[in-house]
Coordinates of C-alpha atoms in Angstrom, one line a residue:
M1450 CA 37.0 10.7 44.1
I1451 CA 37.5 9.1 40.7
P1452 CA 34.4 9.5 38.5
F1453 CA 32.9 6.2 37.5
T1454 CA 30.6 5.6 34.6
M1455 CA 28.5 2.4 34.3
P1456 CA 29.3 0.6 31.0
R1457 CA 26.4 0.2 28.7
R1458 CA 25.1 -3.3 28.6
Y1459 CA 24.1 -4.8 25.3
T1460 CA 21.6 -7.6 25.2
P1461 CA 22.0 -10.4 22.6
T1462 CA 19.1 -8.9 20.6
M1463 CA 20.9 -5.5 20.5
I1464 CA 24.2 -7.0 19.4
Q1465 CA 22.4 -9.0 16.6
A1466 CA 20.6 -5.9 15.4
R1467 CA 23.8 -3.9 15.3
R1468 CA 25.5 -6.7 13.3
A1469 CA 22.6 -6.9 10.9
D1470 CA 22.5 -3.1 10.5
A1471 CA 26.2 -3.0 9.7
H1472 CA 26.0 -5.9 7.2
A1473 CA 23.0 -4.4 5.5
R1474 CA 24.6 -1.0 5.0
Q1475 CA 27.8 -2.7 3.5
A1476 CA 25.6 -4.7 1.1
G1477 CA 23.4 -1.8 0.2
V1478 CA 20.3 -3.5 1.6
T1479 CA 18.1 -0.9 3.3
L1480 CA 15.1 1.4 2.9
S1481 CA 15.2 3.9 0.1
E1482 CA 12.8 6.6 -1.0
V1483 CA 12.3 7.8 -4.6
F1484 CA 10.6 11.1 -5.3
P1485 CA 9.6 11.6 -8.9
A1486 CA 8.9 15.0 -10.3
A1487 CA 5.5 15.6 -12.0
G1488 CA 5.4 13.6 -15.2
A1489 CA 8.4 11.5 -14.2
E1490 CA 6.5 8.8 -12.2
A1491 CA 7.2 6.1 -14.8
A1492 CA 10.9 7.1 -14.8
A1493 CA 11.0 6.5 -11.1
T1494 CA 9.5 3.1 -11.6
G1495 CA 12.0 2.3 -14.2
F1496 CA 14.9 3.5 -12.0
V1497 CA 13.7 1.1 -9.2
V1498 CA 13.3 -1.8 -11.6
A1499 CA 16.9 -1.2 -12.8
Q1500 CA 18.1 -1.7 -9.2
L1501 CA 16.5 -5.1 -8.8
G1502 CA 19.1 -6.9 -10.9
S1503 CA 19.0 -10.4 -12.2
G1504 CA 17.8 -13.5 -10.3
T1505 CA 14.9 -15.7 -9.8
A1506 CA 13.7 -14.6 -6.3
P1507 CA 10.2 -12.9 -6.4
V1508 CA 9.6 -9.2 -5.9
L1509 CA 6.6 -8.0 -3.8
W1510 CA 5.2 -4.9 -5.4
V1511 CA 2.4 -3.0 -3.5
Q1512 CA 0.4 -0.1 -5.0
D1513 CA -2.2 2.2 -3.5
R1514 CA -5.4 2.9 -5.5
L1515 CA -4.0 6.2 -7.0
A1516 CA -0.5 5.0 -8.1
P1517 CA -1.6 2.9 -11.0
C1518 CA -3.4 5.9 -12.5
E1519 CA 0.1 7.4 -13.2
T1520 CA 2.3 4.3 -13.9
G1521 CA -0.1 1.4 -14.5
R1522 CA 0.8 -2.1 -13.4
P1523 CA 4.4 -3.1 -13.3
C1524 CA 5.6 -5.9 -15.7
L1525 CA 9.1 -7.1 -15.0
A1526 CA 9.1 -9.4 -18.0
G1527 CA 8.5 -6.4 -20.2
V1528 CA 11.9 -5.0 -19.2
G1529 CA 13.8 -8.3 -19.4
L1530 CA 13.7 -9.4 -15.8
R1531 CA 12.6 -13.0 -15.2
R1532 CA 11.8 -12.5 -11.5
P1533 CA 8.3 -13.6 -10.4
L1534 CA 6.2 -10.5 -9.5
L1535 CA 3.7 -10.6 -6.5
L1536 CA 1.5 -7.6 -7.1
M1537 CA -0.9 -6.1 -4.5
Q1538 CA -3.2 -3.2 -5.1
L1539 CA -4.7 -1.8 -1.9
S1540 CA -7.1 1.0 -1.3
R1541 CA -5.7 2.6 1.9
P1542 CA -2.1 3.8 2.4
V1543 CA -2.1 2.3 5.9
D1544 CA -2.8 -1.1 4.4
V1545 CA 0.1 -0.5 1.9
M1546 CA 2.5 0.1 4.8
I1547 CA 1.3 -2.9 6.7
A1548 CA 1.8 -5.1 3.6
V1549 CA 5.3 -3.8 3.1
E1550 CA 6.3 -4.4 6.7
E1551 CA 4.9 -7.9 6.6
G1552 CA 6.6 -8.6 3.3
L1553 CA 10.0 -7.6 4.8
R1554 CA 9.6 -10.5 7.2
C1555 CA 10.0 -12.9 4.2
K1556 CA 13.7 -13.4 3.5
A1557 CA 12.8 -15.3 0.3
L1558 CA 11.9 -12.1 -1.5
A1559 CA 14.4 -10.3 -3.6
A1560 CA 12.9 -6.9 -2.8
V1561 CA 9.7 -5.1 -1.6
V1562 CA 8.6 -2.1 -3.6
A1563 CA 5.7 0.2 -2.8
E1564 CA 4.1 3.0 -4.7
I1565 CA 2.1 5.6 -2.7
R1566 CA 0.7 8.9 -3.9
G1567 CA 0.6 12.0 -1.8
D1568 CA 1.4 12.5 1.9
P1569 CA -0.8 10.2 3.8
A1570 CA -0.6 10.1 7.6
A1571 CA 0.3 6.4 7.4
V1572 CA 3.7 7.3 5.9
N1573 CA 5.4 8.8 9.0
F1574 CA 8.8 8.7 10.7
T1575 CA 7.9 5.9 13.1
T1576 CA 6.6 3.6 10.4
M1577 CA 9.6 4.4 8.1
K1578 CA 12.0 3.6 11.0
R1579 CA 10.4 0.2 11.4
L1580 CA 10.6 -0.5 7.7
A1581 CA 14.3 0.5 7.7
L1582 CA 15.2 -1.8 10.6
R1583 CA 13.1 -4.6 9.2
A1584 CA 14.8 -4.4 5.8
E1585 CA 18.3 -4.4 7.2
A1586 CA 17.6 -7.2 9.6
A1587 CA 16.0 -9.4 7.0
G1588 CA 18.5 -8.5 4.2
V1589 CA 15.6 -7.5 1.9
P1590 CA 15.9 -4.1 0.1
C1591 CA 12.8 -1.9 0.4
W1592 CA 12.0 0.8 -2.1
L1593 CA 9.2 3.4 -1.6
I1594 CA 8.2 5.4 -4.7
R1595 CA 6.5 8.6 -3.3
Q1596 CA 4.4 10.1 -6.1
A1597 CA 3.5 13.8 -5.6
A1598 CA 4.9 13.7 -2.1
T1599 CA 6.9 16.1 0.1
A1600 CA 10.4 15.0 1.2
D1601 CA 9.7 15.6 4.9
L1602 CA 11.5 14.0 7.9
S1603 CA 12.2 10.3 7.1
A1604 CA 14.1 7.4 8.4
A1605 CA 15.0 6.2 4.9
R1606 CA 18.7 5.6 4.5
D1607 CA 18.9 6.8 0.9
R1608 CA 16.6 9.4 -0.7
W1609 CA 16.4 10.0 -4.4
R1610 CA 14.8 12.6 -6.8
I1611 CA 14.0 11.7 -10.4
A1612 CA 13.2 14.4 -13.0
S1613 CA 12.9 14.3 -16.8
L1614 CA 15.5 15.9 -19.1
P1615 CA 15.3 16.8 -22.8
S1616 CA 16.0 13.7 -24.9
A1617 CA 19.4 13.1 -26.4
S1618 CA 20.1 14.0 -30.0
N1619 CA 18.9 11.6 -32.7
P1620 CA 21.8 10.4 -34.8
D1621 CA 19.6 9.7 -37.8
D1622 CA 17.3 12.8 -37.7
P1623 CA 18.3 16.0 -35.7
R1624 CA 14.6 17.1 -35.7
A1625 CA 13.5 13.8 -34.0
P1626 CA 13.8 13.0 -30.3
G1627 CA 16.6 10.6 -29.3
D1628 CA 17.1 8.4 -26.3
P1629 CA 15.2 9.5 -23.2
R1630 CA 17.2 11.0 -20.3
W1631 CA 16.5 11.8 -16.7
R1632 CA 18.2 13.6 -13.8
V1633 CA 18.9 11.3 -10.9
E1634 CA 19.8 13.0 -7.6
L1635 CA 20.8 11.3 -4.4
F1636 CA 20.0 14.2 -2.1
R1637 CA 20.4 12.3 1.2
S1638 CA 22.4 9.2 2.1
R1639 CA 23.8 7.7 5.3
S1640 CA 26.3 5.6 3.5
G1641 CA 27.6 7.9 0.7
R1642 CA 28.0 11.4 -0.5
P1643 CA 25.0 13.1 -2.1
R1644 CA 25.5 13.3 -5.9
E1645 CA 23.7 13.9 -9.1
W1646 CA 23.7 12.0 -12.4
V1647 CA 22.2 12.0 -15.9
A1648 CA 20.6 8.7 -16.6
R1649 CA 19.7 7.2 -20.1
H1650 CA 19.1 3.9 -21.6
E1651 CA 22.0 1.9 -22.9
Q1652 CA 21.4 0.9 -26.5
G1653 CA 23.5 -0.6 -29.2
R1654 CA 24.9 -3.4 -26.9
E1655 CA 23.8 -6.9 -26.7
G1656 CA 21.7 -7.5 -23.6
A1657 CA 21.9 -3.9 -22.5
A1658 CA 18.4 -2.8 -23.4
D1659 CA 17.2 -2.9 -19.8
R1660 CA 20.1 -1.1 -18.2
L1661 CA 20.7 2.4 -17.2
D1662 CA 23.8 4.4 -18.0
L1663 CA 24.7 6.9 -15.3
V1664 CA 27.1 9.8 -16.0
A1665 CA 28.0 12.7 -13.7
A1666 CA 25.8 15.7 -14.1
V1667 CA 27.4 18.9 -15.4
P1668 CA 26.4 22.5 -14.4
D1669 CA 25.0 23.3 -17.8

């Protein structure tokens, strides 16, 4: 007897979801997590802001009640971005995750960013999986800044760590601090190879004040 296997049947919804997932991964539109080291919370915010790029579409930024204590309120105009900012500050982490998921339903947004402190029960694998699928289907990137959090099991496609480094040398005074620097590590990715960079502000170029310059990290 010849073995026979029933072919898997794909519904139109499944086919559409697969196409949206493939398109989102090619375009880099998905769910990403950023884990700042202690004292580098503002650096993580700056790193995410640098990924937003130029444009006029609004950004939805959601904070829980503890996140502003470390980073304050974001101001895109202060870093040279002209995008409108829709800021929400909520008390409970579960409300933050609901707001993020609802925001990802709006395709008119340029991105959805959320800052959450600690390891609340609302930030779990099931919720993260829904956010990843929602972001990829809508074509809206989603960034979660996880302050003082543990990098447990997650459905995020890209996961980053941000830590501070000693500042660069000052060309005018060797005893003074120079440009700030950070270590940026992509420690998990479904679309690329994990890598590590040293990030610093680009200065001395016209229009480059709000950009990050990434160079490969060296062992020493």
